[in-house]
mmCIF file of C-alpha atoms and ligand atoms in Angstrom:
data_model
loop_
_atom_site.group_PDB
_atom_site.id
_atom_site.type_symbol
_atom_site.label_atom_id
_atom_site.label_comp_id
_atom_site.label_asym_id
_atom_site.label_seq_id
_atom_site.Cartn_x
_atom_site.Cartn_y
_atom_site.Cartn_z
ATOM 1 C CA UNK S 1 61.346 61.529 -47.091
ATOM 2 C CA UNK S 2 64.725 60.721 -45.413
ATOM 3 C CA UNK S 3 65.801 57.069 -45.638
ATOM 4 C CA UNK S 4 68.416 55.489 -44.010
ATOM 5 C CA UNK S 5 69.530 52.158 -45.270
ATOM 6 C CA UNK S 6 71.351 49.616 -43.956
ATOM 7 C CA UNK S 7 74.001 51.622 -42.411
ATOM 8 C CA UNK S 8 76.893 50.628 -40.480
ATOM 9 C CA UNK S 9 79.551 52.927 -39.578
ATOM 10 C CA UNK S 10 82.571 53.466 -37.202
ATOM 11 C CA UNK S 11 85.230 55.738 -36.843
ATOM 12 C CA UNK S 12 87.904 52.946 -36.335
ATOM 13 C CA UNK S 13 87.528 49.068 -36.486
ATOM 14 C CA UNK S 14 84.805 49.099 -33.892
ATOM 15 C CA UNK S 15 81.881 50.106 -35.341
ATOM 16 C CA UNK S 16 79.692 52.769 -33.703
ATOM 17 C CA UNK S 17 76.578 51.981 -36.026
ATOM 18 C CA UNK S 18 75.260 48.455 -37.247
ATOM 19 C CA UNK S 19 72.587 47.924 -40.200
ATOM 20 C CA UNK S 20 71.060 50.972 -39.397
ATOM 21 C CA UNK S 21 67.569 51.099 -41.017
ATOM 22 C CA UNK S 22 64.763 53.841 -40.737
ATOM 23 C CA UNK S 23 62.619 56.326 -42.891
ATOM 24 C CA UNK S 24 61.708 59.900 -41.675
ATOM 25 C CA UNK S 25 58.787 61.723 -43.473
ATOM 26 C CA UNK S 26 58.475 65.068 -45.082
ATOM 27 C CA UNK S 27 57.586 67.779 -41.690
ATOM 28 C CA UNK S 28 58.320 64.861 -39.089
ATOM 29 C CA UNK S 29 60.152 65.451 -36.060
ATOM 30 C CA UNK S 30 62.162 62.637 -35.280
ATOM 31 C CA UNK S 31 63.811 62.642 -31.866
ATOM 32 C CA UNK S 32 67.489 60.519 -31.056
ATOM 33 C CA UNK S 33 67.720 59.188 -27.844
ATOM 34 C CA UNK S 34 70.324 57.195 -26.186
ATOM 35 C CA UNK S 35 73.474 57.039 -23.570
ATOM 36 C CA UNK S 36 76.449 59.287 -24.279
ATOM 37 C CA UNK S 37 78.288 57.749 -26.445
ATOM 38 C CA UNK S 38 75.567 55.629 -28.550
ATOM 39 C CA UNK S 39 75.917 57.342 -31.679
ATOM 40 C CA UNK S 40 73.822 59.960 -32.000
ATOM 41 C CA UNK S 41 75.825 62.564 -33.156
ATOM 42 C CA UNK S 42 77.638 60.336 -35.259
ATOM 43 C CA UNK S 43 74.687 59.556 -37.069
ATOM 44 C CA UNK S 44 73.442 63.240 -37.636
ATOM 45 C CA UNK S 45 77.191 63.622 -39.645
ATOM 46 C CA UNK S 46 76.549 60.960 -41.262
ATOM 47 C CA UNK S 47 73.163 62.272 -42.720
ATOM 48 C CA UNK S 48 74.756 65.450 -43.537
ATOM 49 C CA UNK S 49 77.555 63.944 -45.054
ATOM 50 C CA UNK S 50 80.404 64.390 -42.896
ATOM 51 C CA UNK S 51 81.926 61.161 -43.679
ATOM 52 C CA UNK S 52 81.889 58.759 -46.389
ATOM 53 C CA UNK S 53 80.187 55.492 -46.105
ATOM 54 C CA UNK S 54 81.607 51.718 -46.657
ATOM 55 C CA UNK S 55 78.084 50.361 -46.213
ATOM 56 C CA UNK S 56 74.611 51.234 -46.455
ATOM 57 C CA UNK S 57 73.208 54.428 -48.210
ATOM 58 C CA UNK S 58 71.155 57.357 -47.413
ATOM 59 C CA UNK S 59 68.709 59.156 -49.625
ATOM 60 C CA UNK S 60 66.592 62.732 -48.965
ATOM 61 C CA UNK S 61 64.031 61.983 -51.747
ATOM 62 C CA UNK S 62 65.652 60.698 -54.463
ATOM 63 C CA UNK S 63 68.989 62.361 -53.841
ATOM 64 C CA UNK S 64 71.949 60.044 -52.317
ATOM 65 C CA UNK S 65 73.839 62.086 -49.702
ATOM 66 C CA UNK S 66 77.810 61.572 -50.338
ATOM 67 C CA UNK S 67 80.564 61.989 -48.167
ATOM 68 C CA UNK S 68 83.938 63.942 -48.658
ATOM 69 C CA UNK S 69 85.177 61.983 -51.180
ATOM 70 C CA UNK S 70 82.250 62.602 -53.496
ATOM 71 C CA UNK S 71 81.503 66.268 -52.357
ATOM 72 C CA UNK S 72 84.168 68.904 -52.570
ATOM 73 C CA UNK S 73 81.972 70.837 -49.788
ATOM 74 C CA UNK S 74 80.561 68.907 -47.101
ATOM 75 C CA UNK S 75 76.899 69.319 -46.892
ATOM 76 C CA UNK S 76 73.821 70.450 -49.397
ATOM 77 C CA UNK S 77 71.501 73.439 -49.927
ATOM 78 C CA UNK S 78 68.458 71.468 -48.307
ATOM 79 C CA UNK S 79 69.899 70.508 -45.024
ATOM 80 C CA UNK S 80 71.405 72.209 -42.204
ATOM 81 C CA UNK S 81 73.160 71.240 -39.124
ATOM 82 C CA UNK S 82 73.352 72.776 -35.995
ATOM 83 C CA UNK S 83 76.265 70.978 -34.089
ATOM 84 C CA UNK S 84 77.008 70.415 -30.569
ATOM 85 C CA UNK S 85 80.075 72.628 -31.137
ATOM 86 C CA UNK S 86 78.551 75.404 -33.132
ATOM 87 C CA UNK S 87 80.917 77.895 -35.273
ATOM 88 C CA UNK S 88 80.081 81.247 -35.955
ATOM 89 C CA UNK S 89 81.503 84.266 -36.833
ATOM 90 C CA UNK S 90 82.795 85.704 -33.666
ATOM 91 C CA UNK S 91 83.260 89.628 -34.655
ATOM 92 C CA UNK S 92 80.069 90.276 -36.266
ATOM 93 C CA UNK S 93 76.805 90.564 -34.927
ATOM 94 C CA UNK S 94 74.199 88.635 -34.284
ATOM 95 C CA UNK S 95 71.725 89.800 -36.864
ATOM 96 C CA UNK S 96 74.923 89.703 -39.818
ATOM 97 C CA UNK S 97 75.401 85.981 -38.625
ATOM 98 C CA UNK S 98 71.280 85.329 -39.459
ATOM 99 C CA UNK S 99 71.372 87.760 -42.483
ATOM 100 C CA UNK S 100 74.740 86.720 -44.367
ATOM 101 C CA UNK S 101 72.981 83.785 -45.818
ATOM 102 C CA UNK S 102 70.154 85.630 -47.226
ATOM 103 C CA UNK S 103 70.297 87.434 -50.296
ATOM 104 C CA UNK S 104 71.626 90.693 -50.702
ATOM 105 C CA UNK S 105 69.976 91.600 -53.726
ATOM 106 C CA UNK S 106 66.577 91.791 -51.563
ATOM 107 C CA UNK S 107 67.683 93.819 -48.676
ATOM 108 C CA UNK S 108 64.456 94.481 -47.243
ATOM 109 C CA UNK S 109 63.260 91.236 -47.897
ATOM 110 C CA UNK S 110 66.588 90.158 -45.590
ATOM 111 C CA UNK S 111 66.161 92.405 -43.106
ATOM 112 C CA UNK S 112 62.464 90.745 -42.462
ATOM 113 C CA UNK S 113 63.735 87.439 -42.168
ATOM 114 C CA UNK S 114 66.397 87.730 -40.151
ATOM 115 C CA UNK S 115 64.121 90.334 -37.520
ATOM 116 C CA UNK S 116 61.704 86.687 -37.861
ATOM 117 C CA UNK S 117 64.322 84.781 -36.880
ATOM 118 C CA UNK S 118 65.775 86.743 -33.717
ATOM 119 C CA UNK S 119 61.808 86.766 -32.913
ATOM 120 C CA UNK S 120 62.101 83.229 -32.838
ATOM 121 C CA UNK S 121 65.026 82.448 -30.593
ATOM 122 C CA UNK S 122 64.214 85.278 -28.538
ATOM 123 C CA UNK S 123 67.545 87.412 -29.317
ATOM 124 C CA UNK S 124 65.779 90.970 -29.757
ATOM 125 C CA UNK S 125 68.088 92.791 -27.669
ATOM 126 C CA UNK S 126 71.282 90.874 -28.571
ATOM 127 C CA UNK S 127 70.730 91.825 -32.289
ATOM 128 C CA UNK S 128 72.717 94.148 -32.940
ATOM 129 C CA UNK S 129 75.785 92.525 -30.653
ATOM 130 C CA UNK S 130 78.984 90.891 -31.770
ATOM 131 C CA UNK S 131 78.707 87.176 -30.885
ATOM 132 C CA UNK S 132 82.304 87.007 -29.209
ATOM 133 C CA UNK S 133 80.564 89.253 -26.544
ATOM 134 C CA UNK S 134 77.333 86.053 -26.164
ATOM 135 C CA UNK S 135 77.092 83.654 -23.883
ATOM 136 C CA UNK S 136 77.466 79.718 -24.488
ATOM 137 C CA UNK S 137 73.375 79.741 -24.418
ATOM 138 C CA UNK S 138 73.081 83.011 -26.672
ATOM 139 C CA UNK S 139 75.630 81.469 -29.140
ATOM 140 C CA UNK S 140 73.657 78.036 -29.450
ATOM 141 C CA UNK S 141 70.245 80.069 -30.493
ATOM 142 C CA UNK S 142 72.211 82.417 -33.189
ATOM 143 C CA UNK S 143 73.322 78.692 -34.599
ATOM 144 C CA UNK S 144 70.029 77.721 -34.881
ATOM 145 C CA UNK S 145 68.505 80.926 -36.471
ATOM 146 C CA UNK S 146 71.247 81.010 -38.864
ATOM 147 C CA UNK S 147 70.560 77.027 -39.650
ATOM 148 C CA UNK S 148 66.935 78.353 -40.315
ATOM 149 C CA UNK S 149 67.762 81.858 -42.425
ATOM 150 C CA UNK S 150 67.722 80.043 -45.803
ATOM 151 C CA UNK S 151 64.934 77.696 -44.773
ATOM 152 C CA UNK S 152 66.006 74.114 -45.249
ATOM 153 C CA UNK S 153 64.030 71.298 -46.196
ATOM 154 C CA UNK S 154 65.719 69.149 -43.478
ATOM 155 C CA UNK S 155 67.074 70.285 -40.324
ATOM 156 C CA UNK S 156 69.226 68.285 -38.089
ATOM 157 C CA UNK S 157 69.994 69.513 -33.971
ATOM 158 C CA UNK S 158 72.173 67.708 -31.878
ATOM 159 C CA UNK S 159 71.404 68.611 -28.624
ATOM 160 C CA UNK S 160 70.337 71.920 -29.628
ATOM 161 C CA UNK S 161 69.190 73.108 -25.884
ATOM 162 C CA UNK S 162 71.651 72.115 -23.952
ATOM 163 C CA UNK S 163 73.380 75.625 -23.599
ATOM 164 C CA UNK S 164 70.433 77.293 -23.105
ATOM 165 C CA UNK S 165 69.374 77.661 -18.712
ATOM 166 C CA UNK S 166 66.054 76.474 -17.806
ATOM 167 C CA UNK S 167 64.430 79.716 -17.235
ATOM 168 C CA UNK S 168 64.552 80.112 -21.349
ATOM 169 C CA UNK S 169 64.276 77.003 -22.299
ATOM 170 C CA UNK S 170 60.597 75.598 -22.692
ATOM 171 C CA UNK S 171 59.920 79.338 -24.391
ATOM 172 C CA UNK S 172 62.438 78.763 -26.825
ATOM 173 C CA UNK S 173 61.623 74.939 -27.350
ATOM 174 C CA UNK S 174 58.000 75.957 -28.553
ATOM 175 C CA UNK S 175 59.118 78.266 -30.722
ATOM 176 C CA UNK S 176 61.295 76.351 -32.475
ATOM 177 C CA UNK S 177 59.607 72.995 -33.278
ATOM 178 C CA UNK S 178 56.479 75.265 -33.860
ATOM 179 C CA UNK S 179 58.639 77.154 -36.331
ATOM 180 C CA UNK S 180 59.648 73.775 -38.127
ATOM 181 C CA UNK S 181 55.914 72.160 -37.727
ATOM 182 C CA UNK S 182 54.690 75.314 -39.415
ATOM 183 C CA UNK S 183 57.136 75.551 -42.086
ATOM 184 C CA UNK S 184 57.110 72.017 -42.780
ATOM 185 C CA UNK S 185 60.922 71.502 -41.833
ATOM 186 C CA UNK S 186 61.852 68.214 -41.346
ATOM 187 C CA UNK S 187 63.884 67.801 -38.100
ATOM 188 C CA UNK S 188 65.992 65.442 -36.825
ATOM 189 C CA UNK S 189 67.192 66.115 -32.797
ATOM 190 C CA UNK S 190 69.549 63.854 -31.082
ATOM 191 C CA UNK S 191 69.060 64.871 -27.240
ATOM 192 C CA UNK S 192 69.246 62.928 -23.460
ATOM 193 C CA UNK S 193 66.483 65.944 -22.343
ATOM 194 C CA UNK S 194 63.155 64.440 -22.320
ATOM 195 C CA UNK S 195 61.966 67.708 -22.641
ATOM 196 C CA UNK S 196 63.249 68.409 -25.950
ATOM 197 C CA UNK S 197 60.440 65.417 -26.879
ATOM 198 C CA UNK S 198 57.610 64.858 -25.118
ATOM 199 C CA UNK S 199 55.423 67.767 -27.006
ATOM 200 C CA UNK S 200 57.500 67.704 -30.031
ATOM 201 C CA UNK S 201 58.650 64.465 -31.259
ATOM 202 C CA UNK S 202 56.482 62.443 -33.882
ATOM 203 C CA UNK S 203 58.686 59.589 -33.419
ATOM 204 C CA UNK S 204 61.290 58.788 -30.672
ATOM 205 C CA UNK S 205 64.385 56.229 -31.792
ATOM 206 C CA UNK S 206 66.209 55.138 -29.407
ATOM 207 C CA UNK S 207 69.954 53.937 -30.032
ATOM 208 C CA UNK S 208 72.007 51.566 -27.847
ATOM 209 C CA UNK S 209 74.747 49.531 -28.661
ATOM 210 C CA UNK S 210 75.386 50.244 -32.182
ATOM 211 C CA UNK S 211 71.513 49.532 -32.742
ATOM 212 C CA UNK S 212 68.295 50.682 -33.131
ATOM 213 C CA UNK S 213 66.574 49.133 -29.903
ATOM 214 C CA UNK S 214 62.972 51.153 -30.497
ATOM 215 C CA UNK S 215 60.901 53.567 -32.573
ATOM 216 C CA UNK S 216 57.627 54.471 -31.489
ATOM 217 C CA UNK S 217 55.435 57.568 -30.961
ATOM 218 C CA UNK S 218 56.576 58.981 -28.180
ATOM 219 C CA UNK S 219 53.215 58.509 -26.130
ATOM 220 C CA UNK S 220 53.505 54.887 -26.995
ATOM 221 C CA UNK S 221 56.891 54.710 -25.847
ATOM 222 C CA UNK S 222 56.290 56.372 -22.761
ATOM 223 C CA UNK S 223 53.545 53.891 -21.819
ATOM 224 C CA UNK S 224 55.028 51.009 -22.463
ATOM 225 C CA UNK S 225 58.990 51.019 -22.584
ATOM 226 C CA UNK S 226 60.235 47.406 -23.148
ATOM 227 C CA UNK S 227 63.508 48.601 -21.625
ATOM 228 C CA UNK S 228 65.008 49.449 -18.132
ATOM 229 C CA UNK S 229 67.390 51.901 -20.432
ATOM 230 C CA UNK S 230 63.984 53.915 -22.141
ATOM 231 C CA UNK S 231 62.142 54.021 -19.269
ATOM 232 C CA UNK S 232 64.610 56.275 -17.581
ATOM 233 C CA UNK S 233 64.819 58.306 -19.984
ATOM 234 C CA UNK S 234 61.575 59.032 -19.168
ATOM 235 C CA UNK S 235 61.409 59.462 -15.652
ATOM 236 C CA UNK S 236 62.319 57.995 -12.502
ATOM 237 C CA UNK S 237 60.972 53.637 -12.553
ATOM 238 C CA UNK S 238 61.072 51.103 -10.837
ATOM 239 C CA UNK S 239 61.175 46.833 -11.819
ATOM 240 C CA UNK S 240 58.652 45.304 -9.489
ATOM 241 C CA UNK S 241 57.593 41.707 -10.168
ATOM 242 C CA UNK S 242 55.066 40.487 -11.531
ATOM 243 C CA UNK S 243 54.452 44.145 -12.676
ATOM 244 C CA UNK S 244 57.736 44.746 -14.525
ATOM 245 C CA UNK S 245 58.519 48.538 -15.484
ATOM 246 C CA UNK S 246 56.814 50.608 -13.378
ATOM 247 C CA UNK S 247 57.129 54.624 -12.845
ATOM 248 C CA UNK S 248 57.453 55.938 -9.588
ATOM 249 C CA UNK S 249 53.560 57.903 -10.473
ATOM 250 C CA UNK S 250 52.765 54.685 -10.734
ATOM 251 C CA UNK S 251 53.315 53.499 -6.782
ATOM 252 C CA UNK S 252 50.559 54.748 -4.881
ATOM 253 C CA UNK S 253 50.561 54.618 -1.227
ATOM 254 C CA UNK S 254 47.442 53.337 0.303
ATOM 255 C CA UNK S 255 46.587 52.311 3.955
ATOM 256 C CA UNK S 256 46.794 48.235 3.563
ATOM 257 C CA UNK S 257 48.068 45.948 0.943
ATOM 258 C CA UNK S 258 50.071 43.263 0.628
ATOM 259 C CA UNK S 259 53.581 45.567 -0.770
ATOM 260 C CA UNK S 260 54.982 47.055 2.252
ATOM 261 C CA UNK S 261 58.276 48.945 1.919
ATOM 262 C CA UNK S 262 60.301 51.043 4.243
ATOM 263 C CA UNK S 263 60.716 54.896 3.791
ATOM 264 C CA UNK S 264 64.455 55.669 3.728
ATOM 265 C CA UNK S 265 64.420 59.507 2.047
ATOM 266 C CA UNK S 266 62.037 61.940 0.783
ATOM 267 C CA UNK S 267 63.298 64.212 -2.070
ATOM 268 C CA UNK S 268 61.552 67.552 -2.424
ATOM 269 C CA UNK S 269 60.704 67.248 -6.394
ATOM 270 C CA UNK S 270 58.252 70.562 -6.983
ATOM 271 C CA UNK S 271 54.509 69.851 -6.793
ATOM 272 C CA UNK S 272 55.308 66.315 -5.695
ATOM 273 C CA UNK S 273 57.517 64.356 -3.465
ATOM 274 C CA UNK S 274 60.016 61.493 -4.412
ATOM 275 C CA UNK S 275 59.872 58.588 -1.804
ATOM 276 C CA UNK S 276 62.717 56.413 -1.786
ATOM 277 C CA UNK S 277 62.050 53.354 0.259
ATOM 278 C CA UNK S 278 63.681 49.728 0.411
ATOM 279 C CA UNK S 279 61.115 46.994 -0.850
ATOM 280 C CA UNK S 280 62.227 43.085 -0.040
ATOM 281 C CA UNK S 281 66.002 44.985 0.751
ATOM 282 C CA UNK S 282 65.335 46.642 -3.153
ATOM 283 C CA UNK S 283 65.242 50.441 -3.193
ATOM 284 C CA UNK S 284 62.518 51.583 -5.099
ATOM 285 C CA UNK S 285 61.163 55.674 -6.139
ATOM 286 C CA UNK S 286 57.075 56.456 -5.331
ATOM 287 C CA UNK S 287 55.659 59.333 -5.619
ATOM 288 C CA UNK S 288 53.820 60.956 -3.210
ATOM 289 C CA UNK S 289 52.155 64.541 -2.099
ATOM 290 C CA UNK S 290 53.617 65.259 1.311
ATOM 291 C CA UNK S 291 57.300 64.039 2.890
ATOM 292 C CA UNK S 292 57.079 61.020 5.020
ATOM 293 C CA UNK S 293 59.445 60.169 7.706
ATOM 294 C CA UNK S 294 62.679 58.071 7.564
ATOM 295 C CA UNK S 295 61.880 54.194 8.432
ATOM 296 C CA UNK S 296 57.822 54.516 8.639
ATOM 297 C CA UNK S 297 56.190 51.462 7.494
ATOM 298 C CA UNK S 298 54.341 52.032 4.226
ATOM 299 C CA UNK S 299 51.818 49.926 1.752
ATOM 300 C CA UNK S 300 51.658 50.428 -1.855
ATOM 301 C CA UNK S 301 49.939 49.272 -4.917
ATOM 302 C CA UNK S 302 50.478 49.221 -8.211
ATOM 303 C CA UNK S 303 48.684 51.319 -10.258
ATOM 304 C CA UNK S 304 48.600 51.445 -14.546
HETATM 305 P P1 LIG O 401 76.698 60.485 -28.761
HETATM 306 O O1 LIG O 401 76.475 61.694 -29.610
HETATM 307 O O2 LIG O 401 75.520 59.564 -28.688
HETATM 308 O O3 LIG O 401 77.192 60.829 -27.398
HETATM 309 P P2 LIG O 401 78.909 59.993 -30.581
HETATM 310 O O4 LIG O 401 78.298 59.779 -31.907
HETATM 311 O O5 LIG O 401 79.525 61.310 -30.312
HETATM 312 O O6 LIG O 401 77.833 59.603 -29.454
HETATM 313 O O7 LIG O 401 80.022 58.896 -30.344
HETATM 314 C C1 LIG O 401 79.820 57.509 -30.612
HETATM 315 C C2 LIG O 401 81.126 56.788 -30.436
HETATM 316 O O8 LIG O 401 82.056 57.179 -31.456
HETATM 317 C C3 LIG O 401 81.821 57.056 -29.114
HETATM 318 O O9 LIG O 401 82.399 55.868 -28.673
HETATM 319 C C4 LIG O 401 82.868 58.092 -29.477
HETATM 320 O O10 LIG O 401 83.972 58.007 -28.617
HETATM 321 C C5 LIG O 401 83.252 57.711 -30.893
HETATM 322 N N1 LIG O 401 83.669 58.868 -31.711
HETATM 323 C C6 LIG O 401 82.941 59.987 -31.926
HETATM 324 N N2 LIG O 401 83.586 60.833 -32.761
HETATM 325 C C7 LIG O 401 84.768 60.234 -33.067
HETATM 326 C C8 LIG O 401 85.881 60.608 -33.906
HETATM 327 N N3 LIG O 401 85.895 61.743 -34.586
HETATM 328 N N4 LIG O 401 86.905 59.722 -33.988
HETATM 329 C C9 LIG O 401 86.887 58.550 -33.318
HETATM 330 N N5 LIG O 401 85.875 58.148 -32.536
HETATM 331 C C10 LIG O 401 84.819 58.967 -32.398
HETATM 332 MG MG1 LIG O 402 76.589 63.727 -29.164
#
């Protein structure tokens, strides 16, 4: 188990992290949410040790993890971290990047890891390439297969997709978290894609303003976010009194009630379209099956 205790942390005199407390278990995904700028990458150096700490501690089992001043070498054995800016070894390939952590003295044994590996972040044909000659996308999945080669206890990913286009990226998202579920890896992922979560994340926390503001499963989360701020992260909302947080599935336009808006735009969203129509002069998002004019009259209701 990870545990975080009391932590509070900043780079300068502001802090960017106040009394941070939380727990992960042993094979949990735990997904980091929150606004640019809230912390969460901040916090994944902290856990792997990037920086020393003033206050609070934090443990993996019974092991304290110590900054610089107490570690020659940043990091330990059991954890890896995949950064937002990832470094690897530009002149060799792809499959030496994977492999150079594993053991020489059991070559073959090596060789079937790191073929595992490329399996996993779908780099077959790219194996045998020098990783100055990858892409920005190609690059981010040889840093997480080489996080992965010696298999760490704890993994930590800060915004490990965001490289990768959208054509690869669901693919590569099962196979990863699978990967970790099914080796018991204990992940930590700070992300803004909701995609990276819903499907993978045992627990969702969110940070804002130097604090922890929720942590929930993320189908409890979804259904009830307390917060303007986690509702979007969700999906497109809308605050409509007395029904508070509402998502724009939840509008459903009907032939009479007593919410009327005014259709202003219809977005073309894939299997559905996004209405956006002005409600007592408030826009507000509903969604709906076909495109509907600019200034008809509609009725919704609210639906939960
Ligand atoms: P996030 O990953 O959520 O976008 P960060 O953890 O990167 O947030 O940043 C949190 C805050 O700390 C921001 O205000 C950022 O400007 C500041 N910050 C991040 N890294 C440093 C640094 N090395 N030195 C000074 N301030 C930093
Ligand atoms: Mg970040």
């Amino acid at each position: 188990m990870l545990q975080v205790k009391n932590l509070t942390f900043g780079y300068k005199k502001t802090k960017v992290l106040k009394s941070i407390d939380f727990t992960v278990e042993t094979g949990e995904n735990l997904a980091v949410i929150g606004e640019s700028g809230s912390g969460k990458s901040t916090l994944l150096k902290l856990i792997y040790g990037e920086h020393d700490l003033k206050q609070g501690q934090i443990f993996w089992k019974d092991e304290e993890i110590l900054g610089p001043e107490y570690n020659l070498v940043v990091g330990y054995d059991f954890m890896k971290y995949v950064s937002q800016e990832f470094d690897l070894m530009p002149v060799t390939t792809v499959a030496e990047n994977i492999s150079k952590f594993l053991s020489r003295f059991y070559p073959e044994e090596s060789q079937r890891r790191t073929k595992e590996l490329i399996e996993v972040v779908e780099l077959e044909e790219f194996a045998n390439t020098k990783v100055k000659f990858l892409s920005g996308g190609q690059k981010q999945r040889v840093a997480i297969a080489r996080a992965l080669a010696k298999q760490p206890e704890i993994l930590l990913l800060d915004e490990p997709f965001s490289h990768i286009d959208n054509f690869q990226k669901q693919g590569l998202r099962r196979n990863v978290f699978n990967y970790l579920k099914n080796n018991k890896i204990t992940c930590i992922v700070a992300t803004h894609d909701r995609n990276d979560v819903l499907g993978f994340a045992d627990q969702i926390m969110v940070l804002n303003d130097t604090k922890i503001i929720a942590k929930d499963q993320p189908q409890n989360l979804y259904k009830n976010p307390q917060l303007p701020l986690i509702a979007s992260f969700f999906g497109e909302f809308n605050v409509i009194e007395p029904y508070g947080i509402v998502y724009a599935h939840q509008l459903q336009i009907v032939e009479k009630s007593n919410l009327k808006a005014i259709v202003n735009r219809a977005y073309f969203n894939g299997n559905v379209w996004l209405i956006e129509a002005f409600y007592n002069s408030e826009k507000i998002f509903i969604q709906h099956h076909t495109e509907l004019d600019k200034d008809s009259e509609i009725y919704f209701s609210v639906v939960s």
